[in-house]
Coordinates of C-alpha atoms in Angstrom, one line a residue:
Chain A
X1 CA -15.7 -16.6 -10.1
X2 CA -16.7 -15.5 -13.6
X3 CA -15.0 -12.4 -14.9
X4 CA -15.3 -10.3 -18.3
X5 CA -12.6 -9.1 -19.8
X6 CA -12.9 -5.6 -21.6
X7 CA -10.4 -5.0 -24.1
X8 CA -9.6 -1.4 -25.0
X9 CA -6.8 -1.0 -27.8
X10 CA -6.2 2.6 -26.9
X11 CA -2.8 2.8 -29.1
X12 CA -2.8 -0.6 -30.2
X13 CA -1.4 -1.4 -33.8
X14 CA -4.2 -3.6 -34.8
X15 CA -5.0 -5.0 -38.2
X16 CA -7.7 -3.1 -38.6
X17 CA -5.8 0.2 -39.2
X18 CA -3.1 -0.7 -42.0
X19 CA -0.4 1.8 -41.4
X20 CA 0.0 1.3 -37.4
X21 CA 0.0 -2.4 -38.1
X22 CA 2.5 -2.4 -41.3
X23 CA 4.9 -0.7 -38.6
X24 CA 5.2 -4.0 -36.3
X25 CA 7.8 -6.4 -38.1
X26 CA 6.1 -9.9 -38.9
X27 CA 7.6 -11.8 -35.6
X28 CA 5.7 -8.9 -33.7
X29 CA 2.4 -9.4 -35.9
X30 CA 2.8 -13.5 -35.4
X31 CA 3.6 -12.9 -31.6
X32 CA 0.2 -10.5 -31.3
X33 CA -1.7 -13.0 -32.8
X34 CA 0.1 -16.1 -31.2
X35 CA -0.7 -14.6 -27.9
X36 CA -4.6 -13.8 -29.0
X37 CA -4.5 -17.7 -29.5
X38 CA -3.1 -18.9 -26.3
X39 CA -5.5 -16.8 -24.7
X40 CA -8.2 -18.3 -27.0
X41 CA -7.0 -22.0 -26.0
X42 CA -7.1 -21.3 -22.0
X43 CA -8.8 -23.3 -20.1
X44 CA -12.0 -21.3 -18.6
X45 CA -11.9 -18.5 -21.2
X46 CA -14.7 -18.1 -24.1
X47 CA -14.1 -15.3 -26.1
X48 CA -16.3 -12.5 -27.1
X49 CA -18.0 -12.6 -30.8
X50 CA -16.5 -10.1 -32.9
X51 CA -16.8 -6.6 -32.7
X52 CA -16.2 -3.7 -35.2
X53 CA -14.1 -1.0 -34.5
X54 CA -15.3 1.5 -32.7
X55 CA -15.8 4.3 -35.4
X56 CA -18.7 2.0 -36.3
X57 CA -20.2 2.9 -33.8
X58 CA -23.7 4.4 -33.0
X59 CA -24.9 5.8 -29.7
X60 CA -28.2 6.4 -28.9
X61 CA -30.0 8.2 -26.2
X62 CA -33.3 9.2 -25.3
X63 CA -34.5 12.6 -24.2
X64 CA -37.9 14.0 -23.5
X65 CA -39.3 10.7 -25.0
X66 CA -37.2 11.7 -28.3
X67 CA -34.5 9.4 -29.7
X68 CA -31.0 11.1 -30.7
X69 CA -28.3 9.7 -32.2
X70 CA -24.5 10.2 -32.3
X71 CA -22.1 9.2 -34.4
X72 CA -19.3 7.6 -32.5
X73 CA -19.2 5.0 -28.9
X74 CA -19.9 6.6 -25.8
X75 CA -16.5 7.9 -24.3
X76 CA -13.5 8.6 -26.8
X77 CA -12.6 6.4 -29.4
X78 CA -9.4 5.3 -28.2
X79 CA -11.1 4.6 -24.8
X80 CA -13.9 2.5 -26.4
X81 CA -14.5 -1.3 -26.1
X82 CA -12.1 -3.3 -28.5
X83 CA -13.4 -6.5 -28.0
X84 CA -14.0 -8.7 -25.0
X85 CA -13.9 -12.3 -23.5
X86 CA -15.4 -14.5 -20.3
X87 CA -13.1 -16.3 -18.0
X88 CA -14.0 -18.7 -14.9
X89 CA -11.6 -18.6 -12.5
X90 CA -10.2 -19.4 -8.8
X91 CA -9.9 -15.7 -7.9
X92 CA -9.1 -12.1 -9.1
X93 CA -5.1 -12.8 -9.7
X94 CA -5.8 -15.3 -11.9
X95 CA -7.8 -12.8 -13.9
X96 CA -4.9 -10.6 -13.8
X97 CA -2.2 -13.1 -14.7
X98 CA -4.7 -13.4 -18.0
X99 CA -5.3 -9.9 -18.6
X100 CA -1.9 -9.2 -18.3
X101 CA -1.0 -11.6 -21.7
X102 CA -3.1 -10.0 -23.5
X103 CA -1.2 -8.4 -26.3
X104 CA -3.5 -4.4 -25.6
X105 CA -2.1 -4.5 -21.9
X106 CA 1.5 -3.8 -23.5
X107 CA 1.1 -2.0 -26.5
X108 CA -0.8 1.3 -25.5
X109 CA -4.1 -0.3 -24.6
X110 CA -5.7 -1.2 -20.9
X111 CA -7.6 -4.0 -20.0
X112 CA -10.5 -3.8 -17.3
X113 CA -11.6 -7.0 -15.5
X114 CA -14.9 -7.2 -14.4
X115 CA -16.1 -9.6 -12.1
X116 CA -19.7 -10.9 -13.4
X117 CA -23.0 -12.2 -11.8
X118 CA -23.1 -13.8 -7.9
X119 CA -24.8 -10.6 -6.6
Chain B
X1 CA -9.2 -14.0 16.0
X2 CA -10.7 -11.3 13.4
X3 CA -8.0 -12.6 10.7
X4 CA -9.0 -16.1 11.4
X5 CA -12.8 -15.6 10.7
X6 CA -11.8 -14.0 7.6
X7 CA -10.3 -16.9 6.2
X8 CA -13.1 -19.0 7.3
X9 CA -15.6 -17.1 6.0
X10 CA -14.3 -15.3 3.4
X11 CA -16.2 -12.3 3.8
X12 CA -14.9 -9.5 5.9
X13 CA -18.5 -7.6 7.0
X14 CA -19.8 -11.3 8.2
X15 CA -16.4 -11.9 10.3
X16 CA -16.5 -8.5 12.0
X17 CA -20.0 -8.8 12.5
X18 CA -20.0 -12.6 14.3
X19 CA -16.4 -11.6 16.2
X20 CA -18.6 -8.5 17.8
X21 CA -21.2 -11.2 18.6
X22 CA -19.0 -13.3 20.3
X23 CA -17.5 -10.7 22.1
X24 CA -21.1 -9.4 23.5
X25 CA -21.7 -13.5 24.4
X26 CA -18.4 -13.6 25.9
X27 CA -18.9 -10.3 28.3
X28 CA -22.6 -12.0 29.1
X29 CA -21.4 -15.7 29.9
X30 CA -17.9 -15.8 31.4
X31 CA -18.4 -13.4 34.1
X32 CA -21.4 -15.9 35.0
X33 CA -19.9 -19.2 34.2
X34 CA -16.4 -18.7 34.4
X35 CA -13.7 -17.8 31.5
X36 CA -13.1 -21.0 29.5
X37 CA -9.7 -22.3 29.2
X38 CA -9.3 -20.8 25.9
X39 CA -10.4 -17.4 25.8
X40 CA -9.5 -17.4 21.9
X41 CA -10.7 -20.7 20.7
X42 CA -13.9 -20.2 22.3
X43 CA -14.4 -17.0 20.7
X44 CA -13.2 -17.7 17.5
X45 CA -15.6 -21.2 17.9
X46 CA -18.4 -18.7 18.8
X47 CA -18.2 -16.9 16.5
X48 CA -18.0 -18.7 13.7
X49 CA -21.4 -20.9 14.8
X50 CA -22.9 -17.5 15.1
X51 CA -21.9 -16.4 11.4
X52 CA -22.7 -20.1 10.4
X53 CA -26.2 -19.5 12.3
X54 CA -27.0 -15.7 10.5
X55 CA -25.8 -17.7 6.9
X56 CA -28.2 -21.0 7.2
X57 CA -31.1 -18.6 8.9
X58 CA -30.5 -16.2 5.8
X59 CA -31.0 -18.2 2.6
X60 CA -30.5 -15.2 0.4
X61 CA -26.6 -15.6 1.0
X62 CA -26.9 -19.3 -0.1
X63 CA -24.3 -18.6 -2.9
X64 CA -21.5 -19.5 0.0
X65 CA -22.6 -23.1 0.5
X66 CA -18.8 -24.2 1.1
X67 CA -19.3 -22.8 5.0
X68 CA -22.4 -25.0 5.3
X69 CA -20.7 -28.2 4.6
X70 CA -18.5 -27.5 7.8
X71 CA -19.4 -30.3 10.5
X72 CA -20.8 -28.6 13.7
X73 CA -17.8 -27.5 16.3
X74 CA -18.8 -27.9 19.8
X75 CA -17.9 -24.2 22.1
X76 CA -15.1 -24.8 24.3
X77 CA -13.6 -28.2 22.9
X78 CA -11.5 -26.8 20.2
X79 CA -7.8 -26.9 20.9
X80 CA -5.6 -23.2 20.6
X81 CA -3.2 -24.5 18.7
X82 CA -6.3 -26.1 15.6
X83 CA -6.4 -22.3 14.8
X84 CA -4.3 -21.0 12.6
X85 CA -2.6 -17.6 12.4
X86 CA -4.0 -16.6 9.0
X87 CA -3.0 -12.3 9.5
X88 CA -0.2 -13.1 6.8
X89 CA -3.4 -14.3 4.5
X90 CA -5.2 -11.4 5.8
X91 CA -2.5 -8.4 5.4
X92 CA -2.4 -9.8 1.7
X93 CA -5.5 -9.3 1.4
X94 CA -5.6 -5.9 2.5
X95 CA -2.8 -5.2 0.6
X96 CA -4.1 -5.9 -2.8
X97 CA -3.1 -3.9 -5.8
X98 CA -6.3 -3.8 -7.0
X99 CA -7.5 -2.0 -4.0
X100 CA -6.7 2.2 -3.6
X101 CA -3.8 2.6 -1.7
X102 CA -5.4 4.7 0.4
X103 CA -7.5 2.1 0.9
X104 CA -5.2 -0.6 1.4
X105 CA -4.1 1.4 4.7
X106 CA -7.4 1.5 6.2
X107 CA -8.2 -2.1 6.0
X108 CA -4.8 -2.7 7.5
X109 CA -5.2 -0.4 9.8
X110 CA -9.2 -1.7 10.5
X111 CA -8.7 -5.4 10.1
X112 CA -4.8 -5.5 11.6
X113 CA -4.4 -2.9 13.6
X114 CA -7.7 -3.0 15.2
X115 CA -8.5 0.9 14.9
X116 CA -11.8 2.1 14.8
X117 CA -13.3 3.6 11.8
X118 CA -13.2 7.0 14.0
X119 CA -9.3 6.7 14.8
X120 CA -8.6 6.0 11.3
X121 CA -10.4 8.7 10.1
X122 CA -9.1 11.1 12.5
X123 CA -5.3 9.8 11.8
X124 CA -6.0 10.4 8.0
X125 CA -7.5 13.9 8.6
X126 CA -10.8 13.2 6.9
X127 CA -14.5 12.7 7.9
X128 CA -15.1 9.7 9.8
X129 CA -18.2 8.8 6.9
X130 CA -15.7 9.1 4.4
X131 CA -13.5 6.5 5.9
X132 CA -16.5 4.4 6.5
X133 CA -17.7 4.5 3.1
X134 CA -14.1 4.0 1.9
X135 CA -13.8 1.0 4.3
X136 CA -17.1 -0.4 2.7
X137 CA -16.1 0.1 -0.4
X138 CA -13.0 -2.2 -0.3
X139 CA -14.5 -4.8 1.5
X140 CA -17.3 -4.7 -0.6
X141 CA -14.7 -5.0 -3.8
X142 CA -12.6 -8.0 -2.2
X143 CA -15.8 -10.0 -2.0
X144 CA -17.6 -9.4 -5.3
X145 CA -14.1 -9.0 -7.8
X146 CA -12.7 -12.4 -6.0
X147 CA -9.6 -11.0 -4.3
X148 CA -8.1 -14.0 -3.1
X149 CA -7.3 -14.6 0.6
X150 CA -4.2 -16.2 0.7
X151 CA 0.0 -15.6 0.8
X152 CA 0.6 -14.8 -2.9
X153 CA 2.3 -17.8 -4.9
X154 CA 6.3 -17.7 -5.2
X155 CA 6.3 -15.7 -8.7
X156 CA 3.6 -12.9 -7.3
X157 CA 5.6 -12.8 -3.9
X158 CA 7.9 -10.2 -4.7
X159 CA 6.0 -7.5 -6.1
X160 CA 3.3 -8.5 -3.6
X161 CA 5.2 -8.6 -0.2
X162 CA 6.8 -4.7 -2.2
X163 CA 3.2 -3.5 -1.5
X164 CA 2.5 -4.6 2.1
X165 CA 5.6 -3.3 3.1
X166 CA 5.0 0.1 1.1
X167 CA 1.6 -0.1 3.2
X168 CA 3.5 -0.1 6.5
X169 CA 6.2 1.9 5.6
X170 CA 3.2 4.8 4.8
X171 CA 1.2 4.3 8.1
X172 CA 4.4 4.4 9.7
X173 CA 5.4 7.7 8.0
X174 CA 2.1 9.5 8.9
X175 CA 3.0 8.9 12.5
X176 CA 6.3 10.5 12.0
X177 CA 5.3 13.6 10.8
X178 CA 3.5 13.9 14.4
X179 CA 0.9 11.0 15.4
X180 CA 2.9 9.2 17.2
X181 CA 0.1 6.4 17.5
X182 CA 0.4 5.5 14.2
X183 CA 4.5 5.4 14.2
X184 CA 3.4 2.6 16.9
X185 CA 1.0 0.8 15.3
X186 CA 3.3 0.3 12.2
X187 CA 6.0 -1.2 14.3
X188 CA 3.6 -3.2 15.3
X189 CA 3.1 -4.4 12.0
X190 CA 6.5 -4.2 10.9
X191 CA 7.4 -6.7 13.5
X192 CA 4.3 -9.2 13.1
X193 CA 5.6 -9.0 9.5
X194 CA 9.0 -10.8 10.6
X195 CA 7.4 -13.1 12.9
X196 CA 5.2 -14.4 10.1
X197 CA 8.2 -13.9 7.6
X198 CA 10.9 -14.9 9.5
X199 CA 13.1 -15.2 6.7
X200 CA 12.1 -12.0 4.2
X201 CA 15.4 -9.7 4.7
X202 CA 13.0 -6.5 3.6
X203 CA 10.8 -7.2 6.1
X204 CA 13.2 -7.2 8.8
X205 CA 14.9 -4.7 6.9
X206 CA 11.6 -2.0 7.3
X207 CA 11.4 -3.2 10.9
X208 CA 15.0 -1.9 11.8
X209 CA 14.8 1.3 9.9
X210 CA 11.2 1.9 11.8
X211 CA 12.7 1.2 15.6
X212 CA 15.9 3.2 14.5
X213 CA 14.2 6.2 12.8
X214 CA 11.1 5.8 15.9
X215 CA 14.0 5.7 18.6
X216 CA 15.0 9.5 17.7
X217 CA 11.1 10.8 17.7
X218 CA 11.3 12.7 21.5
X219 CA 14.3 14.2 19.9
X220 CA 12.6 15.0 16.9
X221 CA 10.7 18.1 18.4
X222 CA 11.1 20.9 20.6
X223 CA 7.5 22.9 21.3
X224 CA 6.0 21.6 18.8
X225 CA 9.2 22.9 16.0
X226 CA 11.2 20.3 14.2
X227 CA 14.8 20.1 15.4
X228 CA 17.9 18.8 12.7
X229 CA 19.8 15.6 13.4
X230 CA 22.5 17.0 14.6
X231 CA 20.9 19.7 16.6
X232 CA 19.3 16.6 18.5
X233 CA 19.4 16.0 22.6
X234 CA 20.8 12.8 22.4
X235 CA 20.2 11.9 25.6
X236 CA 16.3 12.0 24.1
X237 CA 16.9 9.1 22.0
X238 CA 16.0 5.3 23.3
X239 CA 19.5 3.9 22.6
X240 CA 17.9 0.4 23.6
X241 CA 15.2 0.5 20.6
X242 CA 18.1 1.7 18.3
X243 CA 19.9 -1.1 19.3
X244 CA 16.9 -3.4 18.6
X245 CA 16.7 -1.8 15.1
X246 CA 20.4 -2.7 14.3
X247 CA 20.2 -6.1 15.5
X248 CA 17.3 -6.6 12.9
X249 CA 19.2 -4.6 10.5
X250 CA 21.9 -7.5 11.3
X251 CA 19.7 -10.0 10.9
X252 CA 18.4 -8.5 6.9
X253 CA 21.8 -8.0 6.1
X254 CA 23.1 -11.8 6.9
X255 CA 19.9 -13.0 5.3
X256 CA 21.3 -11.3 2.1
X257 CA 19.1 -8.1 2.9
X258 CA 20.4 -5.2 0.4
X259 CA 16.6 -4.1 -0.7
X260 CA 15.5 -0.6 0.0
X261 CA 14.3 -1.1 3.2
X262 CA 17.6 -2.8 4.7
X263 CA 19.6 -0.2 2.9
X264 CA 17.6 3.2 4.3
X265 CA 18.1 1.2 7.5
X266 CA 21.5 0.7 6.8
X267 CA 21.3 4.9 6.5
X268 CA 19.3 5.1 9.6
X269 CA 21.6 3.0 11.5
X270 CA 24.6 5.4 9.9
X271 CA 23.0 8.9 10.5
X272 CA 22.1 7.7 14.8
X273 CA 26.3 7.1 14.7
X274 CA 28.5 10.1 16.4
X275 CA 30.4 11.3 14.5
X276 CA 28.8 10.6 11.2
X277 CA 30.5 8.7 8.4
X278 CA 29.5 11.1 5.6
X279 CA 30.8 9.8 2.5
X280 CA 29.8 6.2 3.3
X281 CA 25.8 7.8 3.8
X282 CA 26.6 9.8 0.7
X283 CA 27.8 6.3 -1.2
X284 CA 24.7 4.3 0.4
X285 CA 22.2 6.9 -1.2
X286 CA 23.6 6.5 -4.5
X287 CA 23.2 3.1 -4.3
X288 CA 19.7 3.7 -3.0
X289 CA 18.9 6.0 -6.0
X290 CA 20.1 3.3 -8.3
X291 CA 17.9 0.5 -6.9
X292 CA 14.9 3.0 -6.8
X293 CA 15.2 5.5 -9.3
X294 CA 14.1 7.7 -6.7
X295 CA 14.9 11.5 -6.8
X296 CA 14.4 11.6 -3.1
X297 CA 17.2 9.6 -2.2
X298 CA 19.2 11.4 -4.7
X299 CA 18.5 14.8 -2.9
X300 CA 19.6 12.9 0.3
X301 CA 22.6 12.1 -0.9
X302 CA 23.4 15.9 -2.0
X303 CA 22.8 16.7 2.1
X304 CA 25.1 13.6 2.7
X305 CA 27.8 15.1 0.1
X306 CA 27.3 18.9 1.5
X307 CA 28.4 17.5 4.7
X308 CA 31.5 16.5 3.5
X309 CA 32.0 20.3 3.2
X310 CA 31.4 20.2 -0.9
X311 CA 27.9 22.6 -0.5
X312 CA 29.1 23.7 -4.2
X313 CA 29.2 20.2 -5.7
X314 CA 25.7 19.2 -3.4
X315 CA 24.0 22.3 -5.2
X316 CA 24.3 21.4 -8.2
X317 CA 22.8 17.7 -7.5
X318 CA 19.8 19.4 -6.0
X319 CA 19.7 21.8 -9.1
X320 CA 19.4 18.5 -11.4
X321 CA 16.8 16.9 -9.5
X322 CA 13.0 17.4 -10.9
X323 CA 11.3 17.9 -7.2
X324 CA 9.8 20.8 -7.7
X325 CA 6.4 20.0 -5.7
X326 CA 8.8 18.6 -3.0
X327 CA 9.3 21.2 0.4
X328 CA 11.8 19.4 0.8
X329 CA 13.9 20.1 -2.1
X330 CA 13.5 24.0 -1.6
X331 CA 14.1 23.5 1.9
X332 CA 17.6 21.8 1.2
X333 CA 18.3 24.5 -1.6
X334 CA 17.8 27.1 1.4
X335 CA 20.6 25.4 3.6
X336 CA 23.0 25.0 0.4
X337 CA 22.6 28.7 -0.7
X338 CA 22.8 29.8 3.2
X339 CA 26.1 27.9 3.4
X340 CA 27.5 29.3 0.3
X341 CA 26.2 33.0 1.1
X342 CA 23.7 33.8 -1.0
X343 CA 21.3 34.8 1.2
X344 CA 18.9 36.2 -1.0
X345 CA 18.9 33.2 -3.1
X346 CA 18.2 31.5 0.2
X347 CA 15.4 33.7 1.1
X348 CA 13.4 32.7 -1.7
X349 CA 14.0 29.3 -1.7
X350 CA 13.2 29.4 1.8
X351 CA 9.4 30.9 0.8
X352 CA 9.0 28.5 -2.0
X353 CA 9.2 25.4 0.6
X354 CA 6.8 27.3 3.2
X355 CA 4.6 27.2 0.4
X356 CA 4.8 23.8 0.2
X357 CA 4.8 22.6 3.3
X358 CA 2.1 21.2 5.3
X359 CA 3.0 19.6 8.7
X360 CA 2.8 22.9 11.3
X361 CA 6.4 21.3 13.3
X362 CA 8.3 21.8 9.8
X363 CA 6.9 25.1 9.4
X364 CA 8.0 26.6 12.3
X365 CA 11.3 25.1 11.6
X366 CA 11.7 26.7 8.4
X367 CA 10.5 30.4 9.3
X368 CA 12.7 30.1 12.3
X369 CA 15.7 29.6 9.6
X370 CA 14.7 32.5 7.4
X371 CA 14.4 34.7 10.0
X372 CA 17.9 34.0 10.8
X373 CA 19.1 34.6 7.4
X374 CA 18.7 38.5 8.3
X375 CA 21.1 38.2 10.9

């Protein structure tokens, strides 16, 4: 089974705001990214390409034939994708048993596994 | 036999749909050419050809080639004992956490049990097409997110075998409230679960406190009102399936049982005792509380210290306790604040769990006490 994992950070101290992240001591900031690593180095997972934060975000939609904008992803920001990866796998606890090291699931974010293609 | 076909063909619309096949092959053939030596093989064999049939005829569900590689079985030649008991695999399954709890108790209920979508859905008080849907849903899910069809690995156990049991333990509670079918069903379960468990201490531990608790159900009600413990015809309960429920109890306990289950058991086993030992109950929902962190059996264990003729100390537990959405709670406040004569006090509380309350027998119960309040 092939399953994508969507990353939201919800609360997350990540690098990308300064503040939140200066506030995790530097074993916490090596053990976040230590842990992104191991992930990284799993056998079956390719990681997503990079994405921005979400106040980078456009989102577009079309009415009457006329396209609007918005400023902003789709739901909230702190419920917007983070980042993502692909993992081939036996079955749906292995998934979880991956999800569940990612450094999000514990710090205030959530991640959703998706199963992917086979339908 | 359905649990079986699940595990062969991983895919639980296929396996109900080539066990009904068999079954309609079966009623056709056997009462023409006799009933073959193995009933069970031969419709598990059956069946399984048939799915195997519908798979190779339908090329669309190719992607689940691993069936196809199967050699050929032959109807009637395959042994009882080559098939395995895979429910264990299969209440696992249904008991996924990534499946809606309420969910996980209609596939057990479905796939286990053997209800029909119509009993479920009546049990459960909702439409039968809701159940259906709900039903389709999950089945649906445990195919396409890959939920795996096995007894979880040794570190996943615990938390796993926590949920199957919570399953049970919440089909068997419906019942209680009233449908009795479903107290039954969830013995059922509960004692399938030790067979295939022999050695899990909560599972005989749920077992014990079902039979005891299930023993004292004709004594439960009295036209259609609830009637206290102690107000209880004895002579109503089946002393023989309490003493069933404390020989499993026996058993959890000397496999080193002392999980929730055993213990509220344990309480079960204590409360079905004449007379009562009180402050032992009262210690034995502490410890509860502790291992649970449940306010529930914190409240219980303010009934258990009332009855040791402190009502004054037992208010003042309830009064901590953050229950407010809980009849229950009010309900006990009532009896405290009857005790200690303050009947208006009592009154009130009294309305508050009427508000609250939904099951018709408890209702009764409860406007039958505040009516006596007046007197």
């Amino acid at each position: 089974m092939k399953y994508m994992l969507l990353i939201h950070q919800g609360d997350t101290p990540t690098p990308r705001d300064p503040e939140a992240w200066s506030r995790l001591s530097e074993d916490e900031q090596k053990e976040v990214y230590g842990a992104y690593q191991a992930i990284n180095e799993t056998p079956g997972v390719s990681s997503g390409v990079q994405m921005q934060p979400p106040e980078t975000a456009t989102t577009v939609r079309v009415q009457d034939g006329k396209t609007l904008t918005t400023d902003g992803p789709f739901v909230a920001i702190k419920e917007a994708l983070g980042g993502y990866l692909f993992f081939e796998a036996d079955d749906l606890d292995a998934a979880i048993e991956l999800a569940a090291r990612i450094p999000a699931a514990r710090m205030g974010g959530a991640i959703e596994v998706r199963p992917i293609g086979e339908r | 036999m359905l649990a079986n076909l699940i595990g062969y063909l991983g895919d639980f619309e296929l396996a109900e749909e080539a066990a009904q096949e068999a079954f309609a092959i079966a009623a056709e053939r056997w009462p023409r050419d006799g009933t073959p030596a193995n009933p069970r093989a031969w419709l598990v064999t059956t069946a399984r050809n048939r799915a195997v049939d519908r798979i190779r005829r339908d090329r669309t569900l190719a992607a689940k080639t691993r069936l196809l590689d199967v050699p050929e079985t032959v109807e009637d030649e395959i042994e009882e004992t080559t098939i395995p008991d895979e429910r264990l695999e299969l209440i696992f399954t249904c008991c996924h956490p990534a499946l809606a709890l309420d969910a996980q108790v209609a596939l057990t209920l479905r796939t286990l049990g053997g209800l029909r979508t119509d009993e479920i859905a009546r049990a459960f008080l909702v439409e039968e097409a809701t159940m259906a849907k709900r039903l389709v849903r999950a089945k649906g899910k445990i195919g396409a997110a890959g939920i795996p069809f096995r007894v979880p690995p040794a570190h996943l156990l615990p938390d796993r075998l926590a949920a199957v049991l919570a399953v049970v333990y919440l089909i068997f509670n419906e019942g209680y409230g009233g449908r009795g079918e479903l107290a039954a069903e969830a013995i059922r379960l509960g004692r399938a679960l030790t067979e295939l468990m022999p050695d899990e201490p909560e599972a005989r531990g749920l077992l014990a406190l079902m039979l005891v608790n299930d023993a004292r159900r004709e004594a439960r009600f009295a036209d259609g009102t609830l009637v206290l413990l102690r107000d209880q015809d004895r002579s109503l309960w089946d002393h023989d399936q309490i003493a069933d429920g404390r020989a499993e109890l026996d058993r959890a306990l000397a496999l080193g049982g002392r999980g929730p289950y055993a213990l509220q058991a344990a309480l079960a086993s204590l409360h079905a005792e004449e007379p009562q030992d009180w402050p032992q109950i009262a210690a034995l929902y502490g410890e509860l509380a502790r291992l649970t962190g449940s306010p529930i059996a914190d409240l219980n264990r303010a009934v258990a210290v009332a009855e040791t003729g402190e009502a004054e100390a037992a208010l003042a537990l309830v009064e901590r306790l953050e229950l407010d959405r809980y009849h229950y709670l009010h309900a006990t406040r009532a009896e405290l604040l009857r005790r200690l004569d303050r009947v208006e006090d009592a009154h009130a509380a009294y309305g508050r769990a009427l508000k609250l309350v939904r099951s018709e027998a408890e209702r009764r119960f409860l406007e039958q006490r505040r009516a006596e309040l007046r007197d």
